[in-house]
JSON list of C-alpha atoms in Angstrom, two decimals:
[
{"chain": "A", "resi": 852, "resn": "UNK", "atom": "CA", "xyz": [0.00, 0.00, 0.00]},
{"chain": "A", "resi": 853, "resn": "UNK", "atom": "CA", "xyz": [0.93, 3.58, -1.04]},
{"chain": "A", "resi": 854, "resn": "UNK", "atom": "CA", "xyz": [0.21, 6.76, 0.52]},
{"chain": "A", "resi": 855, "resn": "UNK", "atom": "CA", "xyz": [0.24, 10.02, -2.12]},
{"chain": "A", "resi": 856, "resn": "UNK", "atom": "CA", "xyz": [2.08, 13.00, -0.20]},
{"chain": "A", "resi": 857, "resn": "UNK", "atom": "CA", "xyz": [1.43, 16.94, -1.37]},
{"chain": "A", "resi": 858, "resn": "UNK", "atom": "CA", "xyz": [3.35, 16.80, -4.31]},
{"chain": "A", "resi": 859, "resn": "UNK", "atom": "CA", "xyz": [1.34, 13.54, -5.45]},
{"chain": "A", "resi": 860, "resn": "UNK", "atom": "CA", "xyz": [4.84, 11.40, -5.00]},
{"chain": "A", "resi": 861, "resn": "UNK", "atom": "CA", "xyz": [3.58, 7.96, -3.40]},
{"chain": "A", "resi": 862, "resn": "UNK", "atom": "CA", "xyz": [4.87, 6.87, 0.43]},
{"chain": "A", "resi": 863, "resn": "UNK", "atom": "CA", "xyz": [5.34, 3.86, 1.18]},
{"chain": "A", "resi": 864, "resn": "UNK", "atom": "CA", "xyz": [2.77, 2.93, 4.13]},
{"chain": "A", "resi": 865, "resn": "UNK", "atom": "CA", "xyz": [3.71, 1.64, 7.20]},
{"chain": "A", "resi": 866, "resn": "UNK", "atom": "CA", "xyz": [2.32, -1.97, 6.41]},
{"chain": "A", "resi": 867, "resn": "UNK", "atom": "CA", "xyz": [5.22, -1.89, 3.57]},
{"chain": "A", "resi": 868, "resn": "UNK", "atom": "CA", "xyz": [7.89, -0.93, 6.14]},
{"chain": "A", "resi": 869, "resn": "UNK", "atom": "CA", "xyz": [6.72, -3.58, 8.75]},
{"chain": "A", "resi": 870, "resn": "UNK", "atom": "CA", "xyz": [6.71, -6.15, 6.08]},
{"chain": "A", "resi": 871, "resn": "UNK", "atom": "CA", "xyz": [10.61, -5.94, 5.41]},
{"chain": "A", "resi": 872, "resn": "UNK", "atom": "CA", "xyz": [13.45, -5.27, 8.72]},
{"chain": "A", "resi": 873, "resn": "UNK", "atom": "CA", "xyz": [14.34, -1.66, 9.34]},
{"chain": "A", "resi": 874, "resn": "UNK", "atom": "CA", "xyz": [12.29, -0.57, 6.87]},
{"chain": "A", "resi": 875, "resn": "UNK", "atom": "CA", "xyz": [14.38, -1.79, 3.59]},
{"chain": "A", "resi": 876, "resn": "UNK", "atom": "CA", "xyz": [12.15, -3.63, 0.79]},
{"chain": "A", "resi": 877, "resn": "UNK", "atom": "CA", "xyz": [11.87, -6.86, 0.58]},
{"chain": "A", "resi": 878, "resn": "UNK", "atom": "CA", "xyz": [13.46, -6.69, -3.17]},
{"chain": "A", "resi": 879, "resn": "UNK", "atom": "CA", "xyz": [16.55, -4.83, -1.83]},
{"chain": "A", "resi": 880, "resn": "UNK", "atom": "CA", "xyz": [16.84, -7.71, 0.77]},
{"chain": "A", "resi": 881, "resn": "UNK", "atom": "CA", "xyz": [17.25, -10.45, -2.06]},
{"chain": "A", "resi": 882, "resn": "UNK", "atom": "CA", "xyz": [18.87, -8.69, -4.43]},
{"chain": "A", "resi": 883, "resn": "UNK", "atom": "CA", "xyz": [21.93, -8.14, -1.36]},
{"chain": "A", "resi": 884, "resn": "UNK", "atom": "CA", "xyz": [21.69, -11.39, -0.89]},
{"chain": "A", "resi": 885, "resn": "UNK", "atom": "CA", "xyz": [22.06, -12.92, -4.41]},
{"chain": "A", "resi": 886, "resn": "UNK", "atom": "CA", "xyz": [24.87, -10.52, -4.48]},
{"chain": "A", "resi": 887, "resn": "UNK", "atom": "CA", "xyz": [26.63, -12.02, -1.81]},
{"chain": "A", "resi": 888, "resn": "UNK", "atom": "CA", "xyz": [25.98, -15.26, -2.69]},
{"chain": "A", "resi": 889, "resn": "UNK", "atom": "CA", "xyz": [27.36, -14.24, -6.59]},
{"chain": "A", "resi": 890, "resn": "UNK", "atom": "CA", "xyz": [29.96, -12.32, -5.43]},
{"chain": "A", "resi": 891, "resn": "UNK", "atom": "CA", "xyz": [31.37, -15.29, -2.60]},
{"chain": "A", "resi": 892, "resn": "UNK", "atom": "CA", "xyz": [31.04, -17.90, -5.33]},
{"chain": "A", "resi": 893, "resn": "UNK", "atom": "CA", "xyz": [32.90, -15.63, -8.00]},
{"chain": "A", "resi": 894, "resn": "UNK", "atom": "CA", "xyz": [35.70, -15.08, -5.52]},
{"chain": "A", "resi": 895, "resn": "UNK", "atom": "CA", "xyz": [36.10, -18.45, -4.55]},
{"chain": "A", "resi": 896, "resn": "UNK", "atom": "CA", "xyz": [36.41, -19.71, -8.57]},
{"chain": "A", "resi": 897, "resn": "UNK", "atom": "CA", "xyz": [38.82, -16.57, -9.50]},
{"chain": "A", "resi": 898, "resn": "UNK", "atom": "CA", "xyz": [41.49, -16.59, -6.44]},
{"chain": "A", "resi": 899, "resn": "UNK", "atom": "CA", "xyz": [42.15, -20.90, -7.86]},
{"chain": "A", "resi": 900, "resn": "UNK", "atom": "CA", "xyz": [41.49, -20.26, -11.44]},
{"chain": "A", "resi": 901, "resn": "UNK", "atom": "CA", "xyz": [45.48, -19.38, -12.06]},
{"chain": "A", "resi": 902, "resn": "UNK", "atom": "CA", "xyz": [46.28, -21.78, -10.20]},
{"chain": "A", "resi": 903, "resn": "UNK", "atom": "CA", "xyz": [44.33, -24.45, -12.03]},
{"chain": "A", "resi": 904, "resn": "UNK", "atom": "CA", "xyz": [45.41, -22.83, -15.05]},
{"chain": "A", "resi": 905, "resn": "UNK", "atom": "CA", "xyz": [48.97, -22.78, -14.50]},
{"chain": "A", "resi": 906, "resn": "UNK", "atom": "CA", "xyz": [49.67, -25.94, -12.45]},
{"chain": "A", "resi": 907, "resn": "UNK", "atom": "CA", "xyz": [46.77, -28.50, -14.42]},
{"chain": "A", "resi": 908, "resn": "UNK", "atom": "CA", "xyz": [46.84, -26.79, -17.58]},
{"chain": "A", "resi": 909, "resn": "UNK", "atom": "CA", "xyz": [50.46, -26.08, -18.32]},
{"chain": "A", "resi": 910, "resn": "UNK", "atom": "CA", "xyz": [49.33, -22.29, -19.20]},
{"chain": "A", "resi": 911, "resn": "UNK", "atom": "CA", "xyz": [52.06, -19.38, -18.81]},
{"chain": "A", "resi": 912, "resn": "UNK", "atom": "CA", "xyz": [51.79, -17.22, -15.85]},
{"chain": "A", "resi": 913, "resn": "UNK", "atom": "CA", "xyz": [51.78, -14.34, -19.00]},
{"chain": "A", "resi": 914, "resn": "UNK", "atom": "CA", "xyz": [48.90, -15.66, -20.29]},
{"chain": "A", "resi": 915, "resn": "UNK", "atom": "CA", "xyz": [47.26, -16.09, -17.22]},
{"chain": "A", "resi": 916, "resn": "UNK", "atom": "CA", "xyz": [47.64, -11.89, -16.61]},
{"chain": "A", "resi": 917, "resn": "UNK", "atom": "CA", "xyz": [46.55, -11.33, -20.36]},
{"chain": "A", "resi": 918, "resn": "UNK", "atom": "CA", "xyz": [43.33, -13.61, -19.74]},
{"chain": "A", "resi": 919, "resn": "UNK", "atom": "CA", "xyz": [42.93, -11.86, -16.31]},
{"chain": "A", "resi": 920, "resn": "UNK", "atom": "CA", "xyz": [43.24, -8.56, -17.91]},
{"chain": "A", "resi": 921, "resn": "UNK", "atom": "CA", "xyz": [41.50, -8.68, -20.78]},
{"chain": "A", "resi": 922, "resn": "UNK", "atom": "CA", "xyz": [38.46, -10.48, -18.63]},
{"chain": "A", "resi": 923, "resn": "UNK", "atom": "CA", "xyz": [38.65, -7.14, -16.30]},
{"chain": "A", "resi": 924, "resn": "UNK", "atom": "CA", "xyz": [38.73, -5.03, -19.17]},
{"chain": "A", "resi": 925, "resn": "UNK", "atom": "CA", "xyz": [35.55, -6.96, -20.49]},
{"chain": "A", "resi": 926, "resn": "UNK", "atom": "CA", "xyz": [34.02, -6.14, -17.26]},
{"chain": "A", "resi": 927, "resn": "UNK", "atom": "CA", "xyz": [35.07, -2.51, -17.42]},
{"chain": "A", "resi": 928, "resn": "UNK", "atom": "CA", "xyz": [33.37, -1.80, -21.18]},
{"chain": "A", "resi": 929, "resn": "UNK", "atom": "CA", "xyz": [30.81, -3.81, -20.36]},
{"chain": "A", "resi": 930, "resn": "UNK", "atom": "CA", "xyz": [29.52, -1.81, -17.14]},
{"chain": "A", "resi": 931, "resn": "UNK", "atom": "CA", "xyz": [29.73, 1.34, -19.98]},
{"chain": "A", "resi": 932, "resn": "UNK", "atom": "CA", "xyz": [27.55, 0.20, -22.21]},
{"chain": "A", "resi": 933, "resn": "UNK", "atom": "CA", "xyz": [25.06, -1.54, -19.63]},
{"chain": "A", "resi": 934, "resn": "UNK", "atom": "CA", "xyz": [24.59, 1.58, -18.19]},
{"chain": "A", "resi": 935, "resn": "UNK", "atom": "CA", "xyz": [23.34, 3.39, -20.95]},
{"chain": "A", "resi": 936, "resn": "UNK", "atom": "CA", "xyz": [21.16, 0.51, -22.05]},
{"chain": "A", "resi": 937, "resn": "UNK", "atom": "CA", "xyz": [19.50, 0.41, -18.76]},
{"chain": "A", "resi": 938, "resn": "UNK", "atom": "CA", "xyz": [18.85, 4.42, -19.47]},
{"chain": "A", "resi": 939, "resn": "UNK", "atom": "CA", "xyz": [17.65, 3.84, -22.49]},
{"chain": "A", "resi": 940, "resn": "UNK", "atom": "CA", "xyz": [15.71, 0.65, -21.98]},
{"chain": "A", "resi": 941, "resn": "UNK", "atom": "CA", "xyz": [14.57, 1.96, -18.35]},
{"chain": "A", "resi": 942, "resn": "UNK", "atom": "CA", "xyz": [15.01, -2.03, -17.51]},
{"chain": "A", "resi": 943, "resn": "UNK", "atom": "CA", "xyz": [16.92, -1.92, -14.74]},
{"chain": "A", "resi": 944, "resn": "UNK", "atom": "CA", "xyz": [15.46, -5.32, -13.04]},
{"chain": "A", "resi": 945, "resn": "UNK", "atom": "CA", "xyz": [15.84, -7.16, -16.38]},
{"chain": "A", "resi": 946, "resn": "UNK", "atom": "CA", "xyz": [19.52, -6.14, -17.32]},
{"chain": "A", "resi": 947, "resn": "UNK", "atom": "CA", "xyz": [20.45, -7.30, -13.45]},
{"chain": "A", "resi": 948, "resn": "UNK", "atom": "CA", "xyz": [18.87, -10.69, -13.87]},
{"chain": "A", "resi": 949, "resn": "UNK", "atom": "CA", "xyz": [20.30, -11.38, -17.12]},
{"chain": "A", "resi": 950, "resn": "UNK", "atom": "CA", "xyz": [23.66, -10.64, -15.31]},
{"chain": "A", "resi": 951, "resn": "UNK", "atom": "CA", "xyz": [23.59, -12.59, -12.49]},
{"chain": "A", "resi": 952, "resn": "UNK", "atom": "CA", "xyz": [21.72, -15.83, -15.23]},
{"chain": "A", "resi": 953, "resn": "UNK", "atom": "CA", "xyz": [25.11, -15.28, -17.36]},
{"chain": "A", "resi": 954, "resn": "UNK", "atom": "CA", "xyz": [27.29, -15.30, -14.42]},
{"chain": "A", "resi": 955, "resn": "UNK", "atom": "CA", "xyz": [25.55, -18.60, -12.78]},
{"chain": "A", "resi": 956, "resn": "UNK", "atom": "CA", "xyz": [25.48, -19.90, -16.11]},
{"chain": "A", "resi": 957, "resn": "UNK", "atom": "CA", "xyz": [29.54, -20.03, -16.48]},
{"chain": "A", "resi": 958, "resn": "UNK", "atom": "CA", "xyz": [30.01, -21.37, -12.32]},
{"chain": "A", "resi": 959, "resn": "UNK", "atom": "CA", "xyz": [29.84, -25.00, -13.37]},
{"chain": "A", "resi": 960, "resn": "UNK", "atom": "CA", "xyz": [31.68, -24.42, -17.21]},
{"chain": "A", "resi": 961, "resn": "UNK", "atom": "CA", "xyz": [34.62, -23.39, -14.53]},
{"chain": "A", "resi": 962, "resn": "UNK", "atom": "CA", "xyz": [34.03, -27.05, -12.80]},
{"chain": "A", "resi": 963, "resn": "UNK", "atom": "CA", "xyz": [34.14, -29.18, -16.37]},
{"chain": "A", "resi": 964, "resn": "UNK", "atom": "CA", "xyz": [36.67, -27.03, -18.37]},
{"chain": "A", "resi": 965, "resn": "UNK", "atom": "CA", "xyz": [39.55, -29.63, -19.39]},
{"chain": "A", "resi": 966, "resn": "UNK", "atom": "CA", "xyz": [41.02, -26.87, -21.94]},
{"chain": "A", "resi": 967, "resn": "UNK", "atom": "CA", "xyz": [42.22, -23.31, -21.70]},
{"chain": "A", "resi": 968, "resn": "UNK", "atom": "CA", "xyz": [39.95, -22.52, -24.42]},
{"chain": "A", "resi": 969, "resn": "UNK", "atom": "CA", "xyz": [36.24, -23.45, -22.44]},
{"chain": "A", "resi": 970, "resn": "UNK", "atom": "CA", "xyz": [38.09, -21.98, -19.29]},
{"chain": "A", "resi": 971, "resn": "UNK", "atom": "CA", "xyz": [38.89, -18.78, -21.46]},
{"chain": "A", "resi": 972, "resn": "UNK", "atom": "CA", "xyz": [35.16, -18.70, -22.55]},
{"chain": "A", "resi": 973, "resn": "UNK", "atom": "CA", "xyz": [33.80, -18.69, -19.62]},
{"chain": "A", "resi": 974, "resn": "UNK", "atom": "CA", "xyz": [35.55, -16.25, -17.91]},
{"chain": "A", "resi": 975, "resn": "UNK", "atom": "CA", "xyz": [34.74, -14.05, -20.75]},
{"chain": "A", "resi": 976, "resn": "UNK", "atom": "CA", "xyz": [31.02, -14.39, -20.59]},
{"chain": "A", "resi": 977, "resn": "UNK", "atom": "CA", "xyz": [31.45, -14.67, -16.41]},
{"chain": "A", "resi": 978, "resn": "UNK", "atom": "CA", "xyz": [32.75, -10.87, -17.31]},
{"chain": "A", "resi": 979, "resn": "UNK", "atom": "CA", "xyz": [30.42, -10.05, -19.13]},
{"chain": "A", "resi": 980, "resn": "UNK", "atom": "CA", "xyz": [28.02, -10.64, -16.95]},
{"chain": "A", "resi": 981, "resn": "UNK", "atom": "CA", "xyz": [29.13, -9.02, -14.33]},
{"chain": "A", "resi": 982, "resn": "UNK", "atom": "CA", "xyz": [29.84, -5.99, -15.94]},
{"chain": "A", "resi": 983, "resn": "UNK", "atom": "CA", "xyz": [25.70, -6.08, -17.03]},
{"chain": "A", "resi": 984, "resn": "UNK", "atom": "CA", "xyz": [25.16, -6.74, -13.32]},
{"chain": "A", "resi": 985, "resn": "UNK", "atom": "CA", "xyz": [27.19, -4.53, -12.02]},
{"chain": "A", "resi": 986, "resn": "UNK", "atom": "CA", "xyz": [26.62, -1.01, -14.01]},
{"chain": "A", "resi": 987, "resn": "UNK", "atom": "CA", "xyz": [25.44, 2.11, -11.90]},
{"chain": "A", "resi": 988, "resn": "UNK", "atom": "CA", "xyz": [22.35, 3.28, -12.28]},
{"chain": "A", "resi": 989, "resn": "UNK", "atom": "CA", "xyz": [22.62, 6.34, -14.02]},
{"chain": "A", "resi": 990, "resn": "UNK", "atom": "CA", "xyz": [19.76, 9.10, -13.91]},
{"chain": "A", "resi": 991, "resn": "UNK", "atom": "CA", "xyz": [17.98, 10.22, -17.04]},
{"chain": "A", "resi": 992, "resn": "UNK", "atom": "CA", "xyz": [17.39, 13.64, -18.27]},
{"chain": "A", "resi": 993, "resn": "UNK", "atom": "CA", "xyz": [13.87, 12.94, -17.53]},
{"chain": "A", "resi": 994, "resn": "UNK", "atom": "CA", "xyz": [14.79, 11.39, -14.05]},
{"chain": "A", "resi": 995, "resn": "UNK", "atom": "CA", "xyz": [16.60, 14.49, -12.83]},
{"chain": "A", "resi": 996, "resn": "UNK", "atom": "CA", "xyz": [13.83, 16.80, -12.50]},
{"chain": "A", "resi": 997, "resn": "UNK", "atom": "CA", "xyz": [11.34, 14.56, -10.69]},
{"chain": "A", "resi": 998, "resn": "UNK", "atom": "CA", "xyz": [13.73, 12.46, -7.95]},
{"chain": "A", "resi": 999, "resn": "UNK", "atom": "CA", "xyz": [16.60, 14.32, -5.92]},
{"chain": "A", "resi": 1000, "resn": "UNK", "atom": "CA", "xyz": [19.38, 12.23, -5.54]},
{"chain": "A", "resi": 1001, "resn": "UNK", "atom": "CA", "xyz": [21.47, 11.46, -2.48]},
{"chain": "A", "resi": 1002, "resn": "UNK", "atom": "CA", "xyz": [24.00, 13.21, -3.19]},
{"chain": "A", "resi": 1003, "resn": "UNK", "atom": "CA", "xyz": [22.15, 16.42, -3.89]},
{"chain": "A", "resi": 1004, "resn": "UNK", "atom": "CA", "xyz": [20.41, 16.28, -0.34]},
{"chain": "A", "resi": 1005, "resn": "UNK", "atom": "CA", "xyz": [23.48, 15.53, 1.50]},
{"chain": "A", "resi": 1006, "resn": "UNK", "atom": "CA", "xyz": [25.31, 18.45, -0.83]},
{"chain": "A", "resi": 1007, "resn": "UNK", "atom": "CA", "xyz": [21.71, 20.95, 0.39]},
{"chain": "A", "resi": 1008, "resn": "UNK", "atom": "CA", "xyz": [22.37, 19.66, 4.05]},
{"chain": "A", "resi": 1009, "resn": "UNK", "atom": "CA", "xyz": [26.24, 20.47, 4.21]},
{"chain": "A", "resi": 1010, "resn": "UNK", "atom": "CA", "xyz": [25.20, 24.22, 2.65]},
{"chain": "A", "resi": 1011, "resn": "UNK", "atom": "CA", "xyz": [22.74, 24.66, 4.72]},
{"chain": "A", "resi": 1012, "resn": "UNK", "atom": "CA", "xyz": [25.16, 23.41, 8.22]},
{"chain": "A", "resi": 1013, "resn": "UNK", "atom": "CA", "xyz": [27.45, 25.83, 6.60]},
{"chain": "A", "resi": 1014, "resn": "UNK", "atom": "CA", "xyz": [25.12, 28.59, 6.19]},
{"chain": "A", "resi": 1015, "resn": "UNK", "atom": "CA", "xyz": [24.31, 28.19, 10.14]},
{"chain": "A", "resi": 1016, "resn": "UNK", "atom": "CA", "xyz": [28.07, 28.49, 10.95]},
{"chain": "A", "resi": 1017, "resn": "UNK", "atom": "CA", "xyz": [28.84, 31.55, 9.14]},
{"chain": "A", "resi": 1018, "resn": "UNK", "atom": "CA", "xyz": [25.32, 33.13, 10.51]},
{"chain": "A", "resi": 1019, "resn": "UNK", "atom": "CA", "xyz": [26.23, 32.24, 13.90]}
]
């Protein structure tokens, strides 16, 4: 349930706060905690993958950096160009899922890769993913106007303490 305030913005009502703890949506809840999950899982495949790459498949610790670099890099452009498609799409919830799906798609490709080249892959797409998952949410032209941001109420509230201490 919604409450409209003066400037016909809708409130969350206080059945929607009491639904989720300290007052944080339910959706914000499971998105953190597919993120942690993603992000532990991620972290536990990338600190072995030289390793396994090196000591099982006979790769060179050069080509290990240039595959770990060029997979960052991936991630990198990619967060770019997710950005503006969210912007432009305005689908923020869809362009998350679909990088978390490509990112749990490539955890057990990392389990059965017997060759640098299906290891190589998957890291790629694992990057790419990410970097769709993982772009910041950018405001609109059409955005600006209609929500403040965070940054431009904390920026009002430090002019306004320093307003008090040169009045005072």
């Amino acid at each position: 349930m919604s409450n409209p305030d003066e400037t016909g913005a809708t409130k969350p009502s206080m059945s929607d706060a009491a639904a989720a703890p300290w007052g944080i949506p339910t959706g914000v809840w499971a998105l953190g905690f597919v993120s942690l999950l993603m992000d532990t899982s991620s972290e536990m495949i990338h600190v072995l993958l030289p390793v396994y790459m090196v000591a099982v498949l006979g790769t060179s610790t050069l080509a290990v950096g240039i595959i770990e670099g060029i997979a960052e890099a991936t991630a990198s452009i990619t967060k770019v160009f997710s950005g503006a498609l969210s912007d432009w799409l305005g689908r923020r919830k869809s362009l998350a899922a679909l990088g978390y799906g490509l990112a749990a798609f490539t955890k057990p490709i990392f389990l059965l890769s017997v060759s640098l080249d299906w290891l190589v892959t998957a890291r790629f797409i694992d990057r790419v993913g990410k970097g769709i998952r993982g772009f910041k949410q950018t405001v609109s032209g059409e955005d600006d106007d209609d929500k403040p941001t965070l940054a431009s109420e904390t920026s009002e509230s430090a002019k306004s303490e320093e307003k008090k201490k040169v009045d005072s």
